[in-house]
Structures are given as structure tokens and as C-alpha cells.
Coordinates of C-alpha atoms in Angstrom, one line a residue:
M1 CA 30.0 27.3 -75.7
K2 CA 30.7 27.3 -71.9
T3 CA 28.0 27.0 -69.5
E4 CA 28.4 29.3 -66.6
K5 CA 27.9 27.3 -63.2
K6 CA 25.2 28.7 -61.0
N7 CA 26.3 29.8 -57.4
K8 CA 24.1 27.8 -54.9
V9 CA 25.8 29.1 -51.7
W10 CA 22.7 31.3 -51.2
Q11 CA 20.5 28.3 -51.4
T12 CA 22.3 26.3 -48.8
F13 CA 22.3 29.5 -46.5
F14 CA 18.5 29.7 -47.2
L15 CA 17.8 26.0 -46.2
V16 CA 19.9 26.5 -42.9
L17 CA 17.6 29.4 -41.9
V18 CA 14.5 27.4 -42.7
V19 CA 16.1 24.5 -40.7
V20 CA 16.7 26.9 -37.8
A21 CA 13.4 28.6 -38.0
V22 CA 11.6 25.2 -38.0
L23 CA 13.5 24.0 -34.8
I24 CA 12.8 27.4 -33.1
G25 CA 9.2 26.9 -33.8
L26 CA 9.2 23.6 -32.4
F27 CA 10.7 24.8 -29.4
Y28 CA 7.5 27.0 -28.7
L29 CA 5.0 24.2 -29.3
P30 CA 2.8 23.3 -26.6
R31 CA 4.0 20.3 -24.4
M32 CA 3.3 16.9 -26.1
N33 CA 3.0 13.8 -24.6
L34 CA 2.8 10.3 -26.0
F35 CA 1.3 7.3 -24.3
G36 CA 1.7 8.8 -20.9
N37 CA 5.2 10.2 -21.4
D38 CA 6.1 13.8 -22.0
L39 CA 8.3 14.3 -25.2
R40 CA 11.3 15.8 -24.8
R41 CA 11.1 19.9 -25.9
V42 CA 13.3 20.5 -29.1
N43 CA 16.1 22.9 -27.8
I44 CA 18.9 23.7 -30.1
L45 CA 20.5 26.0 -27.5
S46 CA 20.8 23.0 -25.0
D47 CA 24.4 22.4 -25.5
V48 CA 25.3 26.1 -24.6
Q49 CA 23.0 26.3 -21.5
H50 CA 24.7 26.3 -18.2
R51 CA 24.4 22.7 -16.4
D52 CA 25.2 21.8 -12.8
K53 CA 27.9 19.0 -11.9
D54 CA 25.1 16.5 -12.4
G55 CA 24.1 17.7 -15.8
N56 CA 20.9 19.4 -15.2
I57 CA 20.0 22.8 -16.7
V58 CA 20.3 25.6 -14.4
A59 CA 18.0 28.2 -15.6
E60 CA 16.3 31.3 -14.1
V61 CA 12.6 30.5 -13.0
V62 CA 10.4 32.9 -14.5
A63 CA 6.5 33.1 -14.2
D64 CA 5.8 32.3 -17.8
S65 CA 8.7 30.0 -18.4
L66 CA 8.4 28.2 -21.8
D67 CA 10.4 25.0 -20.5
G68 CA 7.4 23.9 -18.7
Y69 CA 9.2 23.4 -15.3
V70 CA 6.8 26.1 -13.6
E71 CA 3.8 24.9 -12.2
K72 CA 1.1 26.2 -10.0
G73 CA 2.5 26.3 -6.6
V74 CA 1.1 25.7 -3.1
D75 CA 0.5 28.3 -0.2
S76 CA 3.2 27.4 2.1
A77 CA 0.9 28.1 5.1
A78 CA -1.6 25.4 3.6
I79 CA 1.0 22.7 4.5
R80 CA 2.7 24.0 7.5
V81 CA 2.8 21.9 10.3
K82 CA 1.4 23.2 13.6
Q83 CA 4.1 21.7 16.3
L84 CA 7.5 20.5 16.3
A85 CA 8.1 16.7 16.1
Y86 CA 9.9 14.6 18.4
V87 CA 13.0 13.1 16.2
D88 CA 15.3 10.5 17.4
T89 CA 19.1 10.6 17.1
V90 CA 19.8 8.9 14.0
P91 CA 22.8 7.8 12.1
K92 CA 24.1 9.9 9.2
G93 CA 22.0 9.2 6.1
M94 CA 19.0 8.0 8.0
V95 CA 15.5 9.7 7.7
A96 CA 14.0 9.6 11.2
I97 CA 10.5 9.0 12.1
E98 CA 8.9 12.3 13.0
D99 CA 6.8 11.6 16.1
F100 CA 3.8 14.5 16.5
A101 CA 2.4 13.2 20.0
A102 CA 0.1 15.7 21.4
D103 CA 1.8 16.2 24.5
G104 CA 5.2 16.1 26.0
L105 CA 4.3 13.3 28.4
H106 CA 4.8 10.4 25.7
R107 CA 5.7 9.9 22.1
E108 CA 3.3 8.2 19.7
M109 CA 5.8 5.5 18.8
D110 CA 6.5 4.4 22.3
K111 CA 3.6 2.3 22.8
F112 CA 4.8 0.0 19.8
Y113 CA 8.5 0.1 21.0
A114 CA 7.4 -0.8 24.7
A115 CA 5.2 -3.8 23.2
L116 CA 8.5 -5.2 21.4
G117 CA 10.0 -5.7 24.6
E118 CA 7.0 -8.0 25.5
A119 CA 7.3 -10.1 22.0
H120 CA 8.8 -13.1 24.1
N121 CA 5.7 -13.9 25.7
R122 CA 2.7 -12.6 23.7
P123 CA 1.9 -11.8 20.0
V124 CA 3.0 -8.1 19.0
R125 CA 0.7 -7.4 15.9
V126 CA 1.2 -4.6 13.2
A127 CA -1.5 -3.9 10.5
Y128 CA -0.1 -2.6 7.4
F129 CA -2.7 -0.8 5.2
G130 CA -1.6 0.3 1.8
D131 CA -2.3 0.1 -2.1
S132 CA -0.9 -1.8 -4.6
Y133 CA 2.6 -0.8 -3.6
I134 CA 2.3 -3.7 -1.1
E135 CA 0.2 -5.9 -3.1
G136 CA 1.1 -9.6 -2.9
D137 CA 3.0 -8.9 0.3
I138 CA 5.8 -7.0 -1.2
L139 CA 7.6 -5.1 1.3
T140 CA 5.6 -6.3 4.2
M141 CA 6.9 -10.0 3.6
D142 CA 10.3 -8.7 4.3
L143 CA 9.4 -6.3 7.1
R144 CA 7.7 -9.2 8.8
G145 CA 10.7 -11.6 8.3
L146 CA 13.1 -8.9 9.6
L147 CA 11.0 -8.4 12.6
Q148 CA 10.2 -12.1 13.2
Q149 CA 14.0 -12.7 13.1
K150 CA 15.0 -10.3 15.8
F151 CA 11.8 -10.7 18.2
G152 CA 10.4 -14.1 17.2
G153 CA 7.1 -15.1 15.5
K154 CA 5.8 -17.2 12.6
G155 CA 3.4 -17.1 9.8
V156 CA 2.0 -14.7 7.3
G157 CA -0.8 -13.1 9.5
F158 CA -4.0 -12.3 7.9
V159 CA -4.9 -13.7 4.5
E160 CA -8.0 -12.8 2.6
I161 CA -10.3 -15.5 1.5
A162 CA -9.6 -14.4 -2.1
C163 CA -7.6 -11.2 -3.4
V164 CA -6.2 -10.5 -6.9
S165 CA -2.7 -11.0 -5.6
S166 CA -3.0 -14.6 -4.5
D167 CA -1.6 -16.0 -7.5
F168 CA 1.8 -14.2 -7.3
R169 CA 2.2 -13.9 -3.5
R170 CA 5.1 -15.9 -2.2
S171 CA 4.8 -15.9 1.3
V172 CA 1.6 -18.4 1.4
T173 CA -0.6 -20.3 -1.4
S174 CA -4.2 -20.5 -1.1
R175 CA -7.0 -22.6 -3.1
R176 CA -10.9 -21.9 -2.7
S177 CA -14.0 -22.8 -4.4
N178 CA -17.5 -21.6 -4.4
W179 CA -16.7 -18.0 -2.7
S180 CA -18.4 -14.9 -3.8
R181 CA -16.0 -11.8 -3.5
Y182 CA -17.2 -8.4 -2.4
H183 CA -14.3 -5.6 -2.7
A184 CA -14.2 -2.0 -1.9
N185 CA -12.8 -1.4 -5.5
E186 CA -15.5 -3.2 -7.3
R187 CA -18.5 -1.2 -5.9
G188 CA -20.7 -1.8 -8.8
R189 CA -21.0 -5.6 -7.8
G190 CA -23.1 -5.4 -4.7
F191 CA -20.4 -4.3 -2.2
K192 CA -21.7 -2.8 0.9
A193 CA -19.2 -0.6 2.8
S194 CA -20.7 -1.2 6.2
L195 CA -20.2 -5.0 5.8
Q196 CA -16.5 -4.8 5.1
S197 CA -13.6 -6.1 7.1
M198 CA -10.4 -4.4 7.7
A199 CA -9.1 -5.5 4.4
G200 CA -12.0 -3.6 2.6
S201 CA -13.6 -6.8 1.6
Y202 CA -15.9 -9.8 2.6
F203 CA -16.8 -13.3 1.1
I204 CA -20.0 -15.2 1.2
P205 CA -20.0 -19.0 0.7
S206 CA -22.4 -20.8 -1.9
G207 CA -23.4 -24.2 -1.2
T208 CA -20.4 -26.0 0.2
A209 CA -17.5 -23.8 0.1
T210 CA -13.8 -24.7 0.8
Y211 CA -10.7 -23.0 1.7
E212 CA -7.2 -23.9 1.9
L213 CA -4.1 -22.3 2.9
R214 CA -0.5 -23.8 2.7
C215 CA 2.6 -22.8 4.4
Q216 CA 5.7 -22.4 2.1
T217 CA 9.4 -22.6 2.5
N218 CA 10.6 -20.8 -0.6
V219 CA 11.1 -17.6 1.5
Y220 CA 11.8 -17.4 5.2
G221 CA 11.1 -21.1 5.4
N222 CA 11.9 -21.3 9.2
L223 CA 9.6 -18.6 9.9
L224 CA 6.6 -19.3 7.3
G225 CA 6.8 -23.0 6.9
E226 CA 4.9 -23.9 10.0
V227 CA 2.7 -22.0 12.5
D228 CA 1.3 -22.5 15.9
E229 CA -2.2 -21.3 15.1
A230 CA -4.7 -20.8 12.6
T231 CA -7.5 -18.4 13.3
V232 CA -10.9 -18.0 11.3
F233 CA -12.6 -14.6 11.1
F234 CA -16.4 -14.5 10.1
T235 CA -19.7 -13.2 11.1
P236 CA -22.0 -16.1 11.4
G237 CA -25.7 -16.5 10.0
S238 CA -28.2 -19.0 11.2
G239 CA -27.3 -22.7 10.6
L240 CA -23.8 -22.2 9.9
N241 CA -21.3 -25.1 10.1
I242 CA -17.4 -25.0 9.8
D243 CA -15.4 -28.0 9.6
Y244 CA -11.6 -28.0 9.7
S245 CA -8.3 -30.1 9.3
F246 CA -4.7 -29.4 9.3
N247 CA -1.8 -31.4 7.8
G248 CA -4.6 -33.8 6.1
G249 CA -5.7 -35.1 9.3
E250 CA -9.2 -35.9 10.4
S251 CA -11.9 -33.4 9.9
Q252 CA -13.3 -31.7 13.1
T253 CA -15.8 -29.2 13.7
L254 CA -14.6 -25.5 14.2
F255 CA -18.0 -23.8 14.5
S256 CA -21.8 -24.7 14.5
N257 CA -24.9 -22.9 15.7
G258 CA -27.6 -25.4 14.9
T259 CA -30.3 -25.7 12.2
A260 CA -31.1 -22.7 10.0
S261 CA -34.7 -21.2 10.2
A262 CA -36.5 -20.9 6.8
P263 CA -34.9 -17.7 5.4
Q264 CA -36.2 -14.8 3.1
T265 CA -34.5 -15.1 -0.5
Y266 CA -33.8 -13.1 -3.5
D267 CA -31.4 -13.5 -6.4
E268 CA -28.2 -11.7 -7.3
M269 CA -25.7 -11.8 -10.0
V270 CA -22.4 -12.2 -8.4
E271 CA -18.6 -12.8 -9.4
V272 CA -17.5 -16.1 -8.2
M273 CA -13.6 -17.2 -8.1
D274 CA -12.9 -20.8 -8.3
S275 CA -9.9 -22.7 -7.0
D276 CA -7.9 -22.3 -10.2
S277 CA -8.7 -18.7 -9.9
T278 CA -11.0 -18.5 -12.7
V279 CA -13.6 -15.5 -12.5
S280 CA -17.1 -16.1 -13.7
Y281 CA -20.4 -14.7 -13.0
K282 CA -23.7 -16.6 -12.0
T283 CA -26.9 -15.9 -10.3
V284 CA -26.9 -16.8 -6.5
T285 CA -29.6 -17.0 -4.2
R286 CA -29.2 -14.8 -1.2
T287 CA -31.0 -14.3 2.0
V288 CA -32.1 -11.1 3.6
E289 CA -29.9 -10.3 6.5
T290 CA -31.3 -9.5 10.0
A291 CA -30.2 -7.2 12.6
Q292 CA -28.3 -10.0 14.3
Q293 CA -26.3 -10.6 11.2
G294 CA -25.2 -7.0 10.9
A295 CA -21.9 -5.3 11.0
G296 CA -19.8 -5.6 14.0
N297 CA -20.8 -9.2 15.0
V298 CA -17.1 -10.4 14.1
V299 CA -16.3 -14.1 15.5
A300 CA -12.8 -15.5 15.8
K301 CA -12.3 -19.3 16.0
S302 CA -8.6 -20.7 16.3
V303 CA -7.0 -23.9 16.2
S304 CA -3.3 -24.9 17.5
G305 CA -0.8 -27.5 16.5
N306 CA 2.2 -27.6 14.2
I307 CA 0.2 -26.3 11.1
N308 CA 1.6 -26.2 7.7
R309 CA -1.9 -27.0 5.8
F310 CA -5.2 -25.6 6.8
N311 CA -8.5 -26.7 5.1
M312 CA -11.9 -25.4 6.0
K313 CA -15.4 -26.4 4.6
V314 CA -18.4 -24.3 5.1
T315 CA -22.0 -25.3 4.7
G316 CA -25.2 -23.6 5.8
G317 CA -25.5 -20.3 7.4
H318 CA -27.7 -18.0 5.4
G319 CA -26.2 -14.4 5.8
S320 CA -22.7 -15.5 7.0
R321 CA -19.8 -13.3 5.9
F322 CA -16.0 -14.5 6.0
Y323 CA -13.1 -12.0 6.1
G324 CA -10.2 -14.3 6.1
V325 CA -7.9 -16.9 8.0
A326 CA -4.7 -15.7 10.1
L327 CA -1.4 -18.0 10.4
D328 CA 0.4 -17.0 13.4
G329 CA 2.9 -18.3 16.3
H330 CA 1.7 -18.2 20.0
H331 CA 4.0 -15.1 20.5
G332 CA 6.4 -12.7 18.6
I333 CA 5.6 -10.7 15.6
A334 CA 2.6 -10.6 13.3
V335 CA 2.5 -8.3 10.4
D336 CA -1.0 -8.3 8.5
N337 CA -0.8 -6.9 5.0
F338 CA -4.1 -5.1 4.3
S339 CA -3.6 -4.0 0.5
L340 CA -6.2 -2.7 -1.9
R341 CA -5.3 -2.0 -5.3
G342 CA -6.1 1.5 -6.6
S343 CA -7.0 2.7 -3.1
G344 CA -6.3 5.9 -1.5
G345 CA -7.2 4.5 2.0
Q346 CA -10.5 6.4 1.8
H347 CA -12.4 3.1 1.9
L348 CA -11.3 2.6 5.4
G349 CA -13.8 5.6 6.6
G350 CA -16.7 3.3 5.5
I351 CA -16.1 0.7 8.1
P352 CA -18.6 1.1 11.0
A353 CA -17.1 2.0 14.2
E354 CA -18.6 -1.1 16.0
T355 CA -16.9 -3.2 13.3
L356 CA -13.6 -1.7 14.0
R357 CA -14.0 -2.2 17.7
S358 CA -15.2 -5.9 17.0
F359 CA -11.9 -6.4 15.1
A360 CA -10.1 -4.8 17.8
S361 CA -11.6 -7.2 20.4
V362 CA -10.5 -10.3 18.4
R363 CA -7.2 -9.0 16.6
P364 CA -5.7 -6.1 18.5
Y365 CA -2.7 -4.3 17.2
D366 CA 0.3 -2.8 18.6
L367 CA 1.3 -0.7 15.5
I368 CA -1.0 0.6 12.7
I369 CA 0.8 1.6 9.5
L370 CA -1.1 3.9 6.9
H371 CA 0.8 4.1 3.5
Y372 CA -1.2 5.7 0.7
G373 CA -1.0 8.2 -1.9
L374 CA 0.1 6.7 -4.9
N375 CA -3.2 6.4 -6.4
V376 CA -4.5 10.0 -5.7
A377 CA -1.0 12.1 -6.5
N378 CA -1.1 13.6 -9.9
E379 CA 0.9 16.2 -12.0
K380 CA -2.1 18.6 -12.4
Q381 CA -3.2 18.7 -8.7
K382 CA -1.1 20.4 -6.0
D383 CA -3.5 20.9 -3.0
Y384 CA -4.4 17.7 -1.4
G385 CA -5.9 19.2 1.8
G386 CA -9.5 17.6 0.7
Y387 CA -8.1 14.1 0.4
T388 CA -5.7 14.1 3.6
G389 CA -8.9 15.6 5.4
Q390 CA -10.6 12.2 4.5
L391 CA -7.6 10.0 5.5
G392 CA -7.4 12.1 8.8
K393 CA -10.7 10.9 9.8
V394 CA -9.6 7.2 9.4
I395 CA -6.6 8.1 11.7
D396 CA -9.2 9.1 14.2
M397 CA -11.3 6.1 14.0
M398 CA -8.3 4.0 14.3
K399 CA -7.3 5.9 17.4
Q400 CA -10.7 5.2 18.9
A401 CA -10.9 1.7 17.9
Y402 CA -7.3 0.9 19.0
P403 CA -6.3 3.3 21.6
H404 CA -3.2 1.2 22.8
A405 CA -1.8 1.3 19.2
S406 CA 0.9 3.3 17.9
I407 CA -0.1 4.8 14.5
L408 CA 2.5 5.7 11.8
V409 CA 1.8 7.4 8.6
V410 CA 4.2 6.4 5.9
S411 CA 4.4 8.8 2.9
M412 CA 4.1 7.8 -0.6
G413 CA 7.4 6.7 -2.4
D414 CA 9.0 8.3 -5.3
R415 CA 7.2 8.0 -8.9
D416 CA 9.2 9.0 -11.7
K417 CA 8.3 10.5 -15.1
R418 CA 10.6 11.5 -18.1
G419 CA 11.3 15.2 -18.0
P420 CA 12.1 17.7 -20.9
D421 CA 15.7 17.1 -20.4
G422 CA 15.2 13.5 -21.3
Q423 CA 16.1 12.5 -17.7
M424 CA 13.7 10.8 -15.1
H425 CA 12.5 13.2 -12.4
T426 CA 9.9 12.9 -9.6
M427 CA 6.5 13.4 -10.9
G428 CA 4.7 16.7 -10.5
G429 CA 2.3 16.3 -7.3
V430 CA 4.5 13.7 -5.5
K431 CA 6.3 16.2 -3.2
E432 CA 3.2 18.1 -2.4
M433 CA 1.6 14.6 -1.6
V434 CA 4.4 14.1 0.9
S435 CA 4.0 17.6 2.3
Y436 CA 0.4 17.1 3.0
E437 CA 0.6 13.7 4.5
R438 CA 2.9 15.1 6.7
K439 CA 0.7 17.9 7.9
M440 CA -1.8 15.4 8.3
A441 CA 0.0 13.2 10.9
S442 CA 0.9 16.8 12.6
D443 CA -2.6 17.6 12.7
H444 CA -3.8 14.3 14.2
H445 CA -0.9 13.8 16.4
V446 CA 0.6 10.6 15.1
A447 CA 4.2 9.6 13.7
F448 CA 5.3 10.3 10.2
W449 CA 8.0 8.7 8.1
N450 CA 9.1 10.2 4.8
L451 CA 9.5 7.2 2.5
Y452 CA 10.2 9.5 -0.4
E453 CA 13.4 11.0 1.1
A454 CA 14.4 7.6 2.8
M455 CA 14.5 6.2 -0.8
G456 CA 16.7 8.9 -2.1
G457 CA 14.5 11.4 -3.1
D458 CA 14.3 13.0 -6.6
G459 CA 14.8 10.3 -9.3
S460 CA 15.2 7.6 -6.9
L461 CA 12.5 5.2 -8.2
A462 CA 14.4 5.5 -11.3
K463 CA 17.7 4.4 -9.8
M464 CA 15.8 1.5 -8.2
T465 CA 14.6 0.6 -11.7
E466 CA 18.1 0.4 -12.9
K467 CA 18.8 -2.1 -10.0
K468 CA 15.9 -4.3 -11.1
Q469 CA 14.3 -3.3 -7.8
A470 CA 11.2 -1.6 -9.4
N471 CA 9.0 -2.0 -12.6
L472 CA 9.1 -0.1 -15.8
D473 CA 6.3 1.9 -15.1
Y474 CA 8.4 3.7 -12.7
T475 CA 5.9 3.7 -10.2
H476 CA 5.7 0.2 -8.4
I477 CA 8.6 -1.6 -6.5
N478 CA 8.9 -5.3 -7.1
F479 CA 10.0 -7.9 -4.6
A480 CA 13.7 -6.9 -4.7
G481 CA 12.6 -3.2 -4.2
G482 CA 10.3 -4.3 -1.5
R483 CA 13.3 -5.9 0.4
H484 CA 15.3 -3.0 0.1
L485 CA 12.5 -0.6 1.5
A486 CA 11.7 -3.0 4.2
E487 CA 15.4 -3.0 5.2
L488 CA 15.2 0.8 5.5
M489 CA 12.0 0.6 7.5
F490 CA 13.3 -2.1 9.7
D491 CA 16.3 0.1 10.4
V492 CA 14.8 3.1 11.4
L493 CA 12.1 1.1 13.5
M494 CA 15.1 -0.4 15.5
N495 CA 16.9 2.9 15.9
G496 CA 13.8 4.4 17.3
K497 CA 13.4 1.2 19.6
S498 CA 17.1 1.9 20.7
N499 CA 16.4 5.5 21.6
Y500 CA 13.3 4.5 23.7
D501 CA 15.1 1.8 25.6
N502 CA 18.0 4.6 26.5
R503 CA 15.1 7.0 27.3
V504 CA 13.4 4.6 29.7
R505 CA 16.3 3.1 31.5

């Protein structure tokens, strides 16, 4: 007897319907995130959706878009600048510096451009403040090198006694022992904002403390291999003695203020960084500081010579604080890297006005660059008025302490994240941050450079990553990327200098 074959077409059809239903249902699931990365949304219609020539989906934006692209907007009036900027003539493709000077009698950047014309007979100094984007002298190393090649100068400028980037910094090497570090991003370890330096830190010697800086010739060897001058910045306590030597020569006295009086003491658990960069904790006896040893009493002591290695030994001096050593030429360009990992720049607002003035008296600047925003911008926040209000107060403080310096706000650069289309795009919040930073520059009448646009805008960091110029976190540049961005900055500064020269002839 024949067995009749069952028709299973309907079962196949039903299975297809189930699969389609599941895929459609997955499309409507909430946005999912894995290890900080947005997972691509399931969309079975993606192949029939209209795309532009670059492969991007072109879709009508609606208030309740299901694809997740629509986010809370920002009132355009909130980030509208109050005045037109002076903008130099630039070659095609260059993003110009916008100059929001307060009146028509001068431009903010002119003070720096004028100073460049004097670099042959005096130091022209740049203070570059930023976060981990410039850590380890990334970007600033090449900006310094390009400026020094054109206008003269030697050395790396200011170097902290100890910082987290010492081990991978290429422009100088350092060794130290018996120093306690106090940093603005380590506030739980006894840090006092009123005692910090321009770098957001200070260092206290314990017993006999030593410090060594070695010039190097691996990068910009003709500029960094030897310097004319080494300068130590510190606030002295009673009985402080500083001896120095350079190039392995005889030890000499740099500073001595006599015998210490009997101090009042207390014990404190502190972090100690030794010569091999090992961090440990131990109890250290501290002295009660007097008013004489308070903020604002910054001393700079210099030695001159053909220096390629500088050594310092510190003894005594209860209540003393040290900030760093600068390696410079007698004239030409000096660029100081003031990087602080994880910072948005607000810590600078904690520097007392008298301390800023004291630093300005011993190390004046011709250009101050503020480059922040990376650690503040985020996808959920669109209004950065509170943040730029804080940073705006820092600008005003810098203006008061350094009235002869130009101030340039450099926007945060691109930061990318994988979007629902599977491609890398600028992270939400970046463009808003850039807009608020531009408005801040306008409100406080300083100059502004849009680094985000200069890099190439949307997805530009991903392109740099493909060229091995940025890290795989799609957030930070590396040394190769620093070189690229330094060249962009150098070119726009030189274009501004050329425009200035044409105006004042």
C-alpha cells in the first residue's frame, strides 16, 4: 500500500513568517549597548532604503524616530555668539582662527604674532593647557619643534617633578626619588587646590630628595639635545638647601636660606614615587605651614651653560613645595605642556590669583592655549553652559594675570562611536560641546580654533585610526596623530602671522 507524501510547503511558509516577525520585533527593541559600544540595529529593510553617494541612509527625521538618531536638541539661541569674529584670509581647506577681540582696535592673536617677531632676541613662551589628549607631550612636542625650527629656541620647557606620563614621554627623560606628589585629579590624598602650580600639582621633598632631567636626541635632536638654561620653580620653606650639577660636573649651591627653626609637625599618609616610577604609600612627618610659606611665593632659580643633563638635590626646608624644572634656550620659542589626565580645565579656577601673578612674574607667556572638553562631552548631555561658564572664569583669571598674552581656545577634537548603520560617527555631544566652546570664546573676547572641523569633522578620528594616527578607543590620538594635528595648528598660526604682517606693514 502506497504512503501519501505530506505537503510541507505550508510549514516552510509559516517558518518564514515567524523569522520575519522575529526580525521585525528585534528592530523595535530598545537600543542595546555592549562594553560601551552601541550594537547595530536589526533592520531587514536596510537594503531597500535610500542611501546617499557615501552610503549613508537618507531618512526623514521625525519626532519619535525609531532608529535612535533623533536626540534632544539645543536651543540655537543658547549657543549663538554675540559678535562677529575677525577671520584671516586662509587657503582653501584651512579652518581659520576666529578672533573675538572686544573692540576694533586690535585682535586677540596680534599680541602673539607681534611677539614672534621678537623671538630672535628674547624667549617667546606658549602655555598649552589640556587633558590626556596632549599627555606625554603628544601634539605639543611637534608644535614646539615646528615653531622652534622657524623662530629658534631649544628645550622642552616646563617639566613637572613627577607625572603619570613621565615613562612614555619622548621629549625628555627624568628620574626622581623621595618626592610626595599632590595632583588635582587625586584630591582624596591631601591635595590642596590653593597650593597648586600652573600644572595643577605640587611636590614635597622628604629627607634627601633628588631629581634629574636628561635631554634626548631621539626626536628633534638639534633642538632638544642641549639647552642654554635650567630653571627650578619652588616655594621655599625655612632651612631649604638646593644643590645642583649639570653634565655630571661638580655640585654647587643653587639656593640656601639658612638654618631651619624648630617646626610644628604632624604625620600624614602620602603617595611616594621613586626613581623607577614605583608608587608606594608611607607615613611622612609634615610641618605646619606658616603664612610666609603660603600660595603666591613662587621662586625661580636658573643656571646657564651647555646643558644636556641637570641634577638637583634638596635637603631641609620644612614647608617647601616644588613645581618643576624648565629647560630652555636664551631666546626663541618655549612651549610648556600642562596636561592633566581626566581634567576639564576647571581645576585651574582653584589657583589663587596671587599664585597666578607670581608665576606670571617669573615665567610670562605670550600665548595661552586652553584645549579641553574631551572629558566632559557625553551622549546624554547637550547643554554645556554650566561647564563653559566655569572655564570662562578661568579665561578671565588668565587675562588678569597675563594681560600681555593672547588667549586661544582650541575646541575638543573628534571622538567617534559606532552608529546603528555599523559605521563610525562623531559621538553625540561633541558638536554641541564645540558650539558652546565657541560661544565661550565670543563671550570672553578671545580667539577660537575649531579643531573638530580642522580634523575633518564627522568620523575624522576613525579615519585617523585607520592611518594609525589614533588609538582604538576612537578618542585619543597617538604621537603620529599629534604630529598631524600639530602641523594643522602650525599652518593656521603661520597663516595668521602672515596676515598680521601684511596688516601692520
